[in-house]
C-alpha positions as semicolon CSV with decimal commas, in nm:
position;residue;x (nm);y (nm);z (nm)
1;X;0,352;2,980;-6,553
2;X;0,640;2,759;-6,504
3;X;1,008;2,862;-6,556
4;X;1,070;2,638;-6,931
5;X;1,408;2,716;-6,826
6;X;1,392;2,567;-6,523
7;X;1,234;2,266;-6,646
8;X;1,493;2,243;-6,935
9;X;1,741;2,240;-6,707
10;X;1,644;1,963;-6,518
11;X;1,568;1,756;-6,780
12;X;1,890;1,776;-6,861
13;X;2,056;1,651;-6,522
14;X;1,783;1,378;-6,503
15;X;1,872;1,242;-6,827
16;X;2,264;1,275;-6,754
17;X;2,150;1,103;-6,454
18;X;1,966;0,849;-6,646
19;X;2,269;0,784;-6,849
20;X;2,533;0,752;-6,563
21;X;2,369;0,508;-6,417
22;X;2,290;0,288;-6,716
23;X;2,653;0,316;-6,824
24;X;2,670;0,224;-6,448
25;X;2,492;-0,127;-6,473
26;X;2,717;-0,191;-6,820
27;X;3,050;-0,107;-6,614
28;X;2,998;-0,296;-6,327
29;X;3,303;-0,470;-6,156
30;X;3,357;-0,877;-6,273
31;X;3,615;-1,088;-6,081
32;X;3,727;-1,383;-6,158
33;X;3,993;-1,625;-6,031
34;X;4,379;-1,610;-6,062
35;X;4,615;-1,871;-5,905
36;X;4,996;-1,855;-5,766
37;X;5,160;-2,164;-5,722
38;X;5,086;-2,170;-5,377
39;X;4,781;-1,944;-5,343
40;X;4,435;-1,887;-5,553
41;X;4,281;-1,503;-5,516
42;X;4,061;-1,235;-5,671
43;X;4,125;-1,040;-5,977
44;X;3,844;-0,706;-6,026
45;X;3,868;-0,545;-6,362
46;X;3,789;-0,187;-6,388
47;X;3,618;-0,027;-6,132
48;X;3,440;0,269;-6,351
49;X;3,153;0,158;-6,254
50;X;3,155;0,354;-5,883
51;X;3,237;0,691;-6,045
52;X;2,945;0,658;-6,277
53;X;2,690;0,567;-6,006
54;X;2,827;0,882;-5,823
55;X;2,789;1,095;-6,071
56;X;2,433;1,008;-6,106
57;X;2,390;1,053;-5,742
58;X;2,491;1,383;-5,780
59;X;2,348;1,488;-6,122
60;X;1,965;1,405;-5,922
61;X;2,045;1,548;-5,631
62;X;2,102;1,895;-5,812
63;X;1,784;1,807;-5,994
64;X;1,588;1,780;-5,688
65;X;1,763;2,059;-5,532
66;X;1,670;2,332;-5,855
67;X;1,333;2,202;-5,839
68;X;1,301;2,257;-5,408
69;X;1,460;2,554;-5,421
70;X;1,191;2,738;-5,732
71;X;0,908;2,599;-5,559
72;X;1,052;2,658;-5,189
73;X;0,981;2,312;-5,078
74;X;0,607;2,370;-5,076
75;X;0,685;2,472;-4,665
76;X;0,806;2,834;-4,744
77;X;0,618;3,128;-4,905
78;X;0,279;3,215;-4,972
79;X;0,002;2,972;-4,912
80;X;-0,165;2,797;-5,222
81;X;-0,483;2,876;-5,366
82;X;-0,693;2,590;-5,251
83;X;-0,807;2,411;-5,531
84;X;-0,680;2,089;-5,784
85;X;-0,371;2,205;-5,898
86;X;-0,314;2,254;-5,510
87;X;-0,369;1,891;-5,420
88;X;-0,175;1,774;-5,733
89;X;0,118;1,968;-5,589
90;X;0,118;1,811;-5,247
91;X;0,071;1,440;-5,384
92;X;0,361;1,510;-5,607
93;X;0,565;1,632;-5,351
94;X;0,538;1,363;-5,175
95;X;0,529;1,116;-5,438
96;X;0,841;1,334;-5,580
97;X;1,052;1,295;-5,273
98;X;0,995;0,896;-5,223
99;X;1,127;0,812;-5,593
100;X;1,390;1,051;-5,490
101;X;1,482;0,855;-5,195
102;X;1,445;0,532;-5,382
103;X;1,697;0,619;-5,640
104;X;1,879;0,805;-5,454
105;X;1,971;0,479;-5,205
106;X;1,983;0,234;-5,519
107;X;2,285;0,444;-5,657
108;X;2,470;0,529;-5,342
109;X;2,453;0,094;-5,224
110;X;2,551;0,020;-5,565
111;X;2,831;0,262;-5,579
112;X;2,905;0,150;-5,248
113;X;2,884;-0,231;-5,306
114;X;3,056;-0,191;-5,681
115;X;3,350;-0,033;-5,495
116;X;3,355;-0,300;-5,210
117;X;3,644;-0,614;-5,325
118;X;3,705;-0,929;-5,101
119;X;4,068;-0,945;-5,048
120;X;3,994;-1,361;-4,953
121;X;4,326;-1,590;-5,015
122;X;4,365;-1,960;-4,980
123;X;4,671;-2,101;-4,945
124;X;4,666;-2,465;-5,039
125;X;4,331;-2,491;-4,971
126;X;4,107;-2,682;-5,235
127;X;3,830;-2,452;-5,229
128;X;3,793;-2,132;-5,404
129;X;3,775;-1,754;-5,289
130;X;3,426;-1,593;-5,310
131;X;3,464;-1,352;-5,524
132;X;3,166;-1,098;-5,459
133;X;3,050;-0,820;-5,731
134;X;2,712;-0,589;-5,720
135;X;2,434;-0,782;-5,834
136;X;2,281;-0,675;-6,233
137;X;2,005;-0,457;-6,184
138;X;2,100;-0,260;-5,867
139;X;2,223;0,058;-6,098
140;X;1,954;-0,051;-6,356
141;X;1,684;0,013;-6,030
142;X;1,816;0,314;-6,016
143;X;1,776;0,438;-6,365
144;X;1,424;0,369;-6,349
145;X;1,377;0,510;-6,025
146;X;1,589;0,816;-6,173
147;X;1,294;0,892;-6,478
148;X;1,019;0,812;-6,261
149;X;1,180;1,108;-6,000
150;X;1,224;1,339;-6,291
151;X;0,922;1,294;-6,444
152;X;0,707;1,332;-6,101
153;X;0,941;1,612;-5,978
154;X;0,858;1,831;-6,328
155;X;0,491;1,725;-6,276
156;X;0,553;1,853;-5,908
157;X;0,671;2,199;-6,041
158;X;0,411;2,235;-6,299
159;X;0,089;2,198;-6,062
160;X;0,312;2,400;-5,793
161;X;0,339;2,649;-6,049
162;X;-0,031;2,652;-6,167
163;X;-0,160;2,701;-5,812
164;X;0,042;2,964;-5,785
165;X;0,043;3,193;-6,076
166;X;-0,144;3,555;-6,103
167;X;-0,371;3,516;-5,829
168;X;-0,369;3,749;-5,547
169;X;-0,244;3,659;-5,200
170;X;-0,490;3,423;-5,060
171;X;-0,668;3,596;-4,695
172;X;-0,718;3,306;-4,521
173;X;-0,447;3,033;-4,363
174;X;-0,469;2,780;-4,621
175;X;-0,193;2,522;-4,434
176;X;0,071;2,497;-4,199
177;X;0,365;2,764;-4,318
178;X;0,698;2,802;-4,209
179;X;0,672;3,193;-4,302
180;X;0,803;3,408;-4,546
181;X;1,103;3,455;-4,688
């Protein structure tokens, strides 16, 4: 049977996940325009925004990791019984590791592009700086991508989990193994 621990425990960092990177998508950077006497530029407000995405990063990257690590990446360890809870666990995996990746690059480029600020200047020039901030919905792509990963990746560990439970060591090579350990 599955660890409920385990499962509890990664719930957890998902949803701290979850709620970084919403609080992410409310703190984004705004600029707007300040002027000199001689020279117009950008002004950035707070820039809390990075730190949150970050620590979402990291909160589903632990996730992922706990979850690898009790089901040994589905490359190490005894072979599966063949069977449905068998082929659940290897679409999941996969499926697991793409939402993973999808989040995953949604929070690092919007931590990245939250933390990026022009440093443009006109001097006497009629025409105003750009003034570039993250898009809305780069940290809220995340979020979702974020539940879908922690809902697949508990999924993942369930049928893992099922397939593997009480059964005697299966005789025959059921897959390509990277051997025991």
């Amino acid at each position: 049977m599955a660890s409920k621990l385990l499962l509890l425990v990664v719930f957890v960092f998902d949803l701290i996940a979850f709620a970084l990177a919403v609080a992410a998508e409310q703190r984004r950077a705004k600029a707007h325009i300040a002027q000199d006497a001689i020279q117009s530029y950008c002004v950035y407000d707070s820039d809390i925004a990075t730190g949150l995405g970050v620590g979402s990063f990291l909160f589903l990257m632990a996730s992922q990791v706990l979850i690898m690590v009790a089901s040994r990446c589905l490359c190490c360890g005894r072979a599966l019984r063949p069977g449905g809870s068998r082929a659940w666990s290897i679409c999941l995996f996969i499926t697991c590791w793409i939402t993973f990746f999808i989040a995953e690059v949604c929070l690092l480029a919007g931590s990245v592009r939250n933390a990026y600020h022009t440093k443009y200047r006109t001097f006497m020039i009629e025409t105003p700086p750009s003034c570039e901030i993250l898009r809305k919905g780069i940290f809220g792509a995340g979020a979702a991508f974020v539940i879908f990963t922690g809902i697949v990746s508990e999924l993942y560990y369930v049928a893992y989990s099922k397939s593997n439970e009480d059964q005697p060591p299966y005789a025959r090579d059921t897959g390509v193994r990277m051997g025991n350990l």
